[in-house]
PDB file of N, CA, C and O in Angstrom, chain B, residues numbered from 101:
ATOM      1  N   UNK B 101      -2.778  41.215 -19.682  1.00  0.00           N
ATOM      2  CA  UNK B 101      -2.435  39.823 -19.878  1.00  0.00           C
ATOM      3  C   UNK B 101      -3.550  38.946 -19.301  1.00  0.00           C
ATOM      4  O   UNK B 101      -4.098  39.237 -18.238  1.00  0.00           O
ATOM      5  N   UNK B 102      -3.868  37.888 -20.007  1.00  0.00           N
ATOM      6  CA  UNK B 102      -4.960  37.007 -19.601  1.00  0.00           C
ATOM      7  C   UNK B 102      -4.476  35.982 -18.582  1.00  0.00           C
ATOM      8  O   UNK B 102      -3.336  35.522 -18.644  1.00  0.00           O
ATOM      9  N   UNK B 103      -5.335  35.637 -17.664  1.00  0.00           N
ATOM     10  CA  UNK B 103      -5.008  34.625 -16.648  1.00  0.00           C
ATOM     11  C   UNK B 103      -5.435  33.233 -17.093  1.00  0.00           C
ATOM     12  O   UNK B 103      -5.190  32.250 -16.394  1.00  0.00           O
ATOM     13  N   UNK B 104      -6.068  33.153 -18.246  1.00  0.00           N
ATOM     14  CA  UNK B 104      -6.567  31.867 -18.726  1.00  0.00           C
ATOM     15  C   UNK B 104      -5.457  30.825 -18.895  1.00  0.00           C
ATOM     16  O   UNK B 104      -5.633  29.702 -18.421  1.00  0.00           O
ATOM     17  N   UNK B 105      -4.319  31.129 -19.544  1.00  0.00           N
ATOM     18  CA  UNK B 105      -3.290  30.091 -19.688  1.00  0.00           C
ATOM     19  C   UNK B 105      -2.778  29.564 -18.343  1.00  0.00           C
ATOM     20  O   UNK B 105      -2.533  28.366 -18.199  1.00  0.00           O
ATOM     21  N   UNK B 106      -2.621  30.443 -17.377  1.00  0.00           N
ATOM     22  CA  UNK B 106      -2.153  30.014 -16.054  1.00  0.00           C
ATOM     23  C   UNK B 106      -3.195  29.136 -15.366  1.00  0.00           C
ATOM     24  O   UNK B 106      -2.856  28.111 -14.776  1.00  0.00           O
ATOM     25  N   UNK B 107      -4.456  29.538 -15.443  1.00  0.00           N
ATOM     26  CA  UNK B 107      -5.533  28.751 -14.838  1.00  0.00           C
ATOM     27  C   UNK B 107      -5.682  27.404 -15.540  1.00  0.00           C
ATOM     28  O   UNK B 107      -5.931  26.387 -14.893  1.00  0.00           O
ATOM     29  N   UNK B 108      -5.530  27.399 -16.861  1.00  0.00           N
ATOM     30  CA  UNK B 108      -5.635  26.159 -17.620  1.00  0.00           C
ATOM     31  C   UNK B 108      -4.494  25.205 -17.251  1.00  0.00           C
ATOM     32  O   UNK B 108      -4.714  24.007 -17.074  1.00  0.00           O
ATOM     33  N   UNK B 109      -3.285  25.739 -17.139  1.00  0.00           N
ATOM     34  CA  UNK B 109      -2.140  24.910 -16.755  1.00  0.00           C
ATOM     35  C   UNK B 109      -2.334  24.332 -15.350  1.00  0.00           C
ATOM     36  O   UNK B 109      -2.035  23.159 -15.125  1.00  0.00           O
ATOM     37  N   UNK B 110      -2.824  25.128 -14.414  1.00  0.00           N
ATOM     38  CA  UNK B 110      -3.065  24.661 -13.057  1.00  0.00           C
ATOM     39  C   UNK B 110      -4.139  23.569 -13.044  1.00  0.00           C
ATOM     40  O   UNK B 110      -4.009  22.581 -12.323  1.00  0.00           O
ATOM     41  N   UNK B 111      -5.188  23.743 -13.830  1.00  0.00           N
ATOM     42  CA  UNK B 111      -6.260  22.744 -13.883  1.00  0.00           C
ATOM     43  C   UNK B 111      -5.756  21.426 -14.456  1.00  0.00           C
ATOM     44  O   UNK B 111      -6.131  20.355 -13.979  1.00  0.00           O
ATOM     45  N   UNK B 112      -4.909  21.502 -15.476  1.00  0.00           N
ATOM     46  CA  UNK B 112      -4.364  20.281 -16.080  1.00  0.00           C
ATOM     47  C   UNK B 112      -3.470  19.550 -15.084  1.00  0.00           C
ATOM     48  O   UNK B 112      -3.544  18.326 -14.969  1.00  0.00           O
ATOM     49  N   UNK B 113      -2.633  20.281 -14.370  1.00  0.00           N
ATOM     50  CA  UNK B 113      -1.758  19.653 -13.379  1.00  0.00           C
ATOM     51  C   UNK B 113      -2.548  19.010 -12.250  1.00  0.00           C
ATOM     52  O   UNK B 113      -2.235  17.896 -11.830  1.00  0.00           O
ATOM     53  N   UNK B 114      -3.567  19.700 -11.757  1.00  0.00           N
ATOM     54  CA  UNK B 114      -4.366  19.161 -10.652  1.00  0.00           C
ATOM     55  C   UNK B 114      -5.214  17.980 -11.092  1.00  0.00           C
ATOM     56  O   UNK B 114      -5.423  17.051 -10.312  1.00  0.00           O
ATOM     57  N   UNK B 115      -5.706  17.996 -12.325  1.00  0.00           N
ATOM     58  CA  UNK B 115      -6.532  16.894 -12.819  1.00  0.00           C
ATOM     59  C   UNK B 115      -5.707  15.620 -12.976  1.00  0.00           C
ATOM     60  O   UNK B 115      -6.243  14.522 -12.832  1.00  0.00           O
ATOM     61  N   UNK B 116      -4.420  15.746 -13.268  1.00  0.00           N
ATOM     62  CA  UNK B 116      -3.563  14.587 -13.454  1.00  0.00           C
ATOM     63  C   UNK B 116      -3.011  14.033 -12.157  1.00  0.00           C
ATOM     64  O   UNK B 116      -2.417  12.955 -12.155  1.00  0.00           O
ATOM     65  N   UNK B 117      -3.191  14.739 -11.059  1.00  0.00           N
ATOM     66  CA  UNK B 117      -2.657  14.295  -9.781  1.00  0.00           C
ATOM     67  C   UNK B 117      -3.641  13.355  -9.100  1.00  0.00           C
ATOM     68  O   UNK B 117      -4.738  13.760  -8.716  1.00  0.00           O
ATOM     69  N   UNK B 118      -3.244  12.114  -8.954  1.00  0.00           N
ATOM     70  CA  UNK B 118      -4.044  11.125  -8.242  1.00  0.00           C
ATOM     71  C   UNK B 118      -3.137  10.518  -7.181  1.00  0.00           C
ATOM     72  O   UNK B 118      -2.170   9.832  -7.512  1.00  0.00           O
ATOM     73  N   UNK B 119      -3.440  10.763  -5.908  1.00  0.00           N
ATOM     74  CA  UNK B 119      -2.559  10.230  -4.876  1.00  0.00           C
ATOM     75  C   UNK B 119      -2.554   8.707  -4.877  1.00  0.00           C
ATOM     76  O   UNK B 119      -3.605   8.079  -5.005  1.00  0.00           O
ATOM     77  N   UNK B 120      -1.395   8.126  -4.737  1.00  0.00           N
ATOM     78  CA  UNK B 120      -1.257   6.676  -4.691  1.00  0.00           C
ATOM     79  C   UNK B 120      -1.212   6.203  -3.251  1.00  0.00           C
ATOM     80  O   UNK B 120      -1.291   7.010  -2.325  1.00  0.00           O
ATOM     81  N   UNK B 121      -1.086   4.905  -3.059  1.00  0.00           N
ATOM     82  CA  UNK B 121      -1.022   4.379  -1.702  1.00  0.00           C
ATOM     83  C   UNK B 121       0.296   4.750  -1.040  1.00  0.00           C
ATOM     84  O   UNK B 121       1.309   4.967  -1.706  1.00  0.00           O
ATOM     85  N   UNK B 122       0.258   4.817   0.271  1.00  0.00           N
ATOM     86  CA  UNK B 122       1.505   5.079   0.992  1.00  0.00           C
ATOM     87  C   UNK B 122       2.383   3.838   0.912  1.00  0.00           C
ATOM     88  O   UNK B 122       1.905   2.762   0.555  1.00  0.00           O
ATOM     89  N   UNK B 123       3.651   3.978   1.239  1.00  0.00           N
ATOM     90  CA  UNK B 123       4.573   2.837   1.154  1.00  0.00           C
ATOM     91  C   UNK B 123       4.110   1.661   2.002  1.00  0.00           C
ATOM     92  O   UNK B 123       4.296   0.511   1.606  1.00  0.00           O
ATOM     93  N   UNK B 124       3.513   1.922   3.156  1.00  0.00           N
ATOM     94  CA  UNK B 124       3.102   0.833   4.051  1.00  0.00           C
ATOM     95  C   UNK B 124       1.901   0.061   3.505  1.00  0.00           C
ATOM     96  O   UNK B 124       1.584  -1.015   4.011  1.00  0.00           O
ATOM     97  N   UNK B 125       1.234   0.587   2.492  1.00  0.00           N
ATOM     98  CA  UNK B 125       0.061  -0.080   1.942  1.00  0.00           C
ATOM     99  C   UNK B 125       0.386  -0.917   0.717  1.00  0.00           C
ATOM    100  O   UNK B 125      -0.524  -1.451   0.082  1.00  0.00           O
ATOM    101  N   UNK B 126       1.639  -1.042   0.375  1.00  0.00           N
ATOM    102  CA  UNK B 126       2.038  -1.782  -0.816  1.00  0.00           C
ATOM    103  C   UNK B 126       2.851  -3.002  -0.405  1.00  0.00           C
ATOM    104  O   UNK B 126       3.875  -2.862   0.264  1.00  0.00           O
ATOM    105  N   UNK B 127       2.406  -4.213  -0.802  1.00  0.00           N
ATOM    106  CA  UNK B 127       3.206  -5.400  -0.469  1.00  0.00           C
ATOM    107  C   UNK B 127       4.623  -5.254  -1.005  1.00  0.00           C
ATOM    108  O   UNK B 127       4.842  -4.520  -1.968  1.00  0.00           O
ATOM    109  N   UNK B 128       5.559  -5.918  -0.418  1.00  0.00           N
ATOM    110  CA  UNK B 128       6.978  -5.884  -0.784  1.00  0.00           C
ATOM    111  C   UNK B 128       7.650  -4.561  -0.448  1.00  0.00           C
ATOM    112  O   UNK B 128       8.778  -4.325  -0.881  1.00  0.00           O
ATOM    113  N   UNK B 129       6.991  -3.695   0.311  1.00  0.00           N
ATOM    114  CA  UNK B 129       7.614  -2.428   0.684  1.00  0.00           C
ATOM    115  C   UNK B 129       7.947  -2.375   2.172  1.00  0.00           C
ATOM    116  O   UNK B 129       8.375  -1.335   2.672  1.00  0.00           O
ATOM    117  N   UNK B 130       7.756  -3.473   2.874  1.00  0.00           N
ATOM    118  CA  UNK B 130       8.054  -3.490   4.304  1.00  0.00           C
ATOM    119  C   UNK B 130       9.563  -3.488   4.517  1.00  0.00           C
ATOM    120  O   UNK B 130      10.293  -4.145   3.775  1.00  0.00           O
ATOM    121  N   UNK B 131      10.031  -2.767   5.508  1.00  0.00           N
ATOM    122  CA  UNK B 131      11.465  -2.776   5.815  1.00  0.00           C
ATOM    123  C   UNK B 131      11.935  -4.171   6.232  1.00  0.00           C
ATOM    124  O   UNK B 131      11.133  -5.024   6.610  1.00  0.00           O
ATOM    125  N   UNK B 132      13.233  -4.381   6.156  1.00  0.00           N
ATOM    126  CA  UNK B 132      13.817  -5.677   6.530  1.00  0.00           C
ATOM    127  C   UNK B 132      13.409  -6.043   7.949  1.00  0.00           C
ATOM    128  O   UNK B 132      13.465  -5.211   8.856  1.00  0.00           O
ATOM    129  N   UNK B 133      13.004  -7.279   8.132  1.00  0.00           N
ATOM    130  CA  UNK B 133      12.607  -7.760   9.455  1.00  0.00           C
ATOM    131  C   UNK B 133      11.105  -7.687   9.698  1.00  0.00           C
ATOM    132  O   UNK B 133      10.615  -8.222  10.693  1.00  0.00           O
ATOM    133  N   UNK B 134      10.367  -7.031   8.803  1.00  0.00           N
ATOM    134  CA  UNK B 134       8.912  -6.948   8.947  1.00  0.00           C
ATOM    135  C   UNK B 134       8.243  -7.745   7.838  1.00  0.00           C
ATOM    136  O   UNK B 134       8.828  -7.969   6.778  1.00  0.00           O
ATOM    137  N   UNK B 135       7.018  -8.168   8.095  1.00  0.00           N
ATOM    138  CA  UNK B 135       6.243  -8.962   7.143  1.00  0.00           C
ATOM    139  C   UNK B 135       4.979  -8.208   6.759  1.00  0.00           C
ATOM    140  O   UNK B 135       4.502  -7.362   7.515  1.00  0.00           O
ATOM    141  N   UNK B 136       4.442  -8.511   5.596  1.00  0.00           N
ATOM    142  CA  UNK B 136       3.208  -7.897   5.108  1.00  0.00           C
ATOM    143  C   UNK B 136       2.026  -8.744   5.572  1.00  0.00           C
ATOM    144  O   UNK B 136       1.973  -9.940   5.282  1.00  0.00           O
ATOM    145  N   UNK B 137       1.067  -8.132   6.295  1.00  0.00           N
ATOM    146  CA  UNK B 137      -0.122  -8.854   6.765  1.00  0.00           C
ATOM    147  C   UNK B 137      -1.297  -7.896   6.838  1.00  0.00           C
ATOM    148  O   UNK B 137      -1.236  -6.884   7.536  1.00  0.00           O
ATOM    149  N   UNK B 138      -2.346  -8.208   6.134  1.00  0.00           N
ATOM    150  CA  UNK B 138      -3.604  -7.462   6.212  1.00  0.00           C
ATOM    151  C   UNK B 138      -3.416  -5.955   6.002  1.00  0.00           C
ATOM    152  O   UNK B 138      -4.036  -5.146   6.692  1.00  0.00           O
ATOM    153  N   UNK B 139      -2.566  -5.590   5.055  1.00  0.00           N
ATOM    154  CA  UNK B 139      -2.396  -4.184   4.722  1.00  0.00           C
ATOM    155  C   UNK B 139      -1.438  -3.416   5.594  1.00  0.00           C
ATOM    156  O   UNK B 139      -1.443  -2.185   5.578  1.00  0.00           O
ATOM    157  N   UNK B 140      -0.614  -4.110   6.359  1.00  0.00           N
ATOM    158  CA  UNK B 140       0.330  -3.426   7.247  1.00  0.00           C
ATOM    159  C   UNK B 140       1.612  -4.236   7.371  1.00  0.00           C
ATOM    160  O   UNK B 140       1.635  -5.436   7.098  1.00  0.00           O
ATOM    161  N   UNK B 141       2.666  -3.565   7.782  1.00  0.00           N
ATOM    162  CA  UNK B 141       3.934  -4.227   8.057  1.00  0.00           C
ATOM    163  C   UNK B 141       3.965  -4.595   9.537  1.00  0.00           C
ATOM    164  O   UNK B 141       3.789  -3.734  10.400  1.00  0.00           O
ATOM    165  N   UNK B 142       4.191  -5.875   9.828  1.00  0.00           N
ATOM    166  CA  UNK B 142       4.176  -6.363  11.210  1.00  0.00           C
ATOM    167  C   UNK B 142       5.424  -7.208  11.475  1.00  0.00           C
ATOM    168  O   UNK B 142       6.050  -7.715  10.544  1.00  0.00           O
ATOM    169  N   UNK B 143       5.776  -7.353  12.758  1.00  0.00           N
ATOM    170  CA  UNK B 143       6.937  -8.183  13.123  1.00  0.00           C
ATOM    171  C   UNK B 143       6.589  -9.666  13.100  1.00  0.00           C
ATOM    172  O   UNK B 143       7.380 -10.479  12.620  1.00  0.00           O
ATOM    173  N   UNK B 144       5.412 -10.028  13.614  1.00  0.00           N
ATOM    174  CA  UNK B 144       4.969 -11.421  13.627  1.00  0.00           C
ATOM    175  C   UNK B 144       3.570 -11.496  13.036  1.00  0.00           C
ATOM    176  O   UNK B 144       2.806 -10.532  13.086  1.00  0.00           O
ATOM    177  N   UNK B 145       3.254 -12.635  12.487  1.00  0.00           N
ATOM    178  CA  UNK B 145       1.941 -12.817  11.873  1.00  0.00           C
ATOM    179  C   UNK B 145       0.860 -12.883  12.952  1.00  0.00           C
ATOM    180  O   UNK B 145       1.050 -13.550  13.970  1.00  0.00           O
ATOM    181  N   UNK B 146      -0.261 -12.207  12.748  1.00  0.00           N
ATOM    182  CA  UNK B 146      -1.357 -12.282  13.714  1.00  0.00           C
ATOM    183  C   UNK B 146      -2.046 -13.643  13.661  1.00  0.00           C
ATOM    184  O   UNK B 146      -1.819 -14.428  12.740  1.00  0.00           O
ATOM    185  N   UNK B 147      -2.884 -13.914  14.651  1.00  0.00           N
ATOM    186  CA  UNK B 147      -3.621 -15.171  14.708  1.00  0.00           C
ATOM    187  C   UNK B 147      -4.450 -15.380  13.453  1.00  0.00           C
ATOM    188  O   UNK B 147      -5.080 -14.447  12.954  1.00  0.00           O
ATOM    189  N   UNK B 148      -4.450 -16.604  12.942  1.00  0.00           N
ATOM    190  CA  UNK B 148      -5.205 -16.928  11.742  1.00  0.00           C
ATOM    191  C   UNK B 148      -4.405 -16.724  10.465  1.00  0.00           C
ATOM    192  O   UNK B 148      -4.895 -17.022   9.376  1.00  0.00           O
ATOM    193  N   UNK B 149      -3.171 -16.214  10.585  1.00  0.00           N
ATOM    194  CA  UNK B 149      -2.315 -15.983   9.424  1.00  0.00           C
ATOM    195  C   UNK B 149      -1.150 -16.959   9.454  1.00  0.00           C
ATOM    196  O   UNK B 149      -0.622 -17.269  10.522  1.00  0.00           O
ATOM    197  N   UNK B 150      -0.753 -17.438   8.296  1.00  0.00           N
ATOM    198  CA  UNK B 150       0.373 -18.354   8.166  1.00  0.00           C
ATOM    199  C   UNK B 150       1.607 -17.568   7.731  1.00  0.00           C
ATOM    200  O   UNK B 150       1.532 -16.759   6.806  1.00  0.00           O
ATOM    201  N   UNK B 151       2.728 -17.798   8.382  1.00  0.00           N
ATOM    202  CA  UNK B 151       3.980 -17.116   8.061  1.00  0.00           C
ATOM    203  C   UNK B 151       4.584 -17.736   6.806  1.00  0.00           C
ATOM    204  O   UNK B 151       4.855 -18.936   6.768  1.00  0.00           O
ATOM    205  N   UNK B 152       4.792 -16.916   5.781  1.00  0.00           N
ATOM    206  CA  UNK B 152       5.428 -17.394   4.553  1.00  0.00           C
ATOM    207  C   UNK B 152       6.656 -16.547   4.228  1.00  0.00           C
ATOM    208  O   UNK B 152       6.863 -16.154   3.080  1.00  0.00           O
ATOM    209  N   UNK B 153       7.458 -16.274   5.234  1.00  0.00           N
ATOM    210  CA  UNK B 153       8.690 -15.526   5.033  1.00  0.00           C
ATOM    211  C   UNK B 153       8.468 -14.027   5.122  1.00  0.00           C
ATOM    212  O   UNK B 153       8.447 -13.466   6.218  1.00  0.00           O
ATOM    213  N   UNK B 154       8.304 -13.377   3.984  1.00  0.00           N
ATOM    214  CA  UNK B 154       8.153 -11.924   3.975  1.00  0.00           C
ATOM    215  C   UNK B 154       6.699 -11.470   4.015  1.00  0.00           C
ATOM    216  O   UNK B 154       6.422 -10.271   4.005  1.00  0.00           O
ATOM    217  N   UNK B 155       5.775 -12.418   4.061  1.00  0.00           N
ATOM    218  CA  UNK B 155       4.354 -12.047   4.152  1.00  0.00           C
ATOM    219  C   UNK B 155       3.581 -13.070   4.960  1.00  0.00           C
ATOM    220  O   UNK B 155       4.009 -14.212   5.130  1.00  0.00           O
ATOM    221  N   UNK B 156       2.432 -12.633   5.453  1.00  0.00           N
ATOM    222  CA  UNK B 156       1.536 -13.501   6.214  1.00  0.00           C
ATOM    223  C   UNK B 156       0.279 -13.708   5.378  1.00  0.00           C
ATOM    224  O   UNK B 156      -0.292 -12.751   4.855  1.00  0.00           O
ATOM    225  N   UNK B 157      -0.144 -14.956   5.255  1.00  0.00           N
ATOM    226  CA  UNK B 157      -1.309 -15.287   4.428  1.00  0.00           C
ATOM    227  C   UNK B 157      -2.429 -15.767   5.332  1.00  0.00           C
ATOM    228  O   UNK B 157      -2.236 -16.657   6.160  1.00  0.00           O
ATOM    229  N   UNK B 158      -3.611 -15.166   5.163  1.00  0.00           N
ATOM    230  CA  UNK B 158      -4.768 -15.555   5.981  1.00  0.00           C
ATOM    231  C   UNK B 158      -5.196 -16.959   5.613  1.00  0.00           C
ATOM    232  O   UNK B 158      -5.310 -17.299   4.435  1.00  0.00           O
ATOM    233  N   UNK B 159      -5.428 -17.765   6.621  1.00  0.00           N
ATOM    234  CA  UNK B 159      -5.899 -19.143   6.421  1.00  0.00           C
ATOM    235  C   UNK B 159      -7.310 -19.254   6.975  1.00  0.00           C
ATOM    236  O   UNK B 159      -7.552 -18.991   8.153  1.00  0.00           O
ATOM    237  N   UNK B 160      -8.233 -19.644   6.114  1.00  0.00           N
ATOM    238  CA  UNK B 160      -9.621 -19.850   6.503  1.00  0.00           C
ATOM    239  C   UNK B 160      -9.727 -21.189   7.213  1.00  0.00           C
ATOM    240  O   UNK B 160      -9.509 -22.235   6.601  1.00  0.00           O
ATOM    241  N   UNK B 161     -10.055 -21.166   8.486  1.00  0.00           N
ATOM    242  CA  UNK B 161     -10.106 -22.390   9.283  1.00  0.00           C
ATOM    243  C   UNK B 161     -11.445 -23.111   9.185  1.00  0.00           C
ATOM    244  O   UNK B 161     -11.609 -24.164   9.802  1.00  0.00           O
ATOM    245  N   UNK B 162     -12.402 -22.586   8.437  1.00  0.00           N
ATOM    246  CA  UNK B 162     -13.729 -23.210   8.360  1.00  0.00           C
ATOM    247  C   UNK B 162     -13.789 -24.328   7.332  1.00  0.00           C
ATOM    248  O   UNK B 162     -14.822 -24.988   7.222  1.00  0.00           O
ATOM    249  N   UNK B 163     -12.726 -24.567   6.577  1.00  0.00           N
ATOM    250  CA  UNK B 163     -12.734 -25.644   5.570  1.00  0.00           C
ATOM    251  C   UNK B 163     -12.341 -26.942   6.185  1.00  0.00           C
ATOM    252  O   UNK B 163     -12.289 -27.961   5.496  1.00  0.00           O
TER     253      UNK B 163
END
């Protein structure tokens, strides 16, 4: 029996697998009580960020 079909099937499956971002790297995926800021879920907005409810938006202070 040839191993080619098995190897071909494995290659097709592996070629189609592209890892996506983790849940914490996707906006709107933060658990209740946390906000999205600079690629992470945080409790409070860091300095330079404006609180807009479920997310923190960076504000450029040089304007």
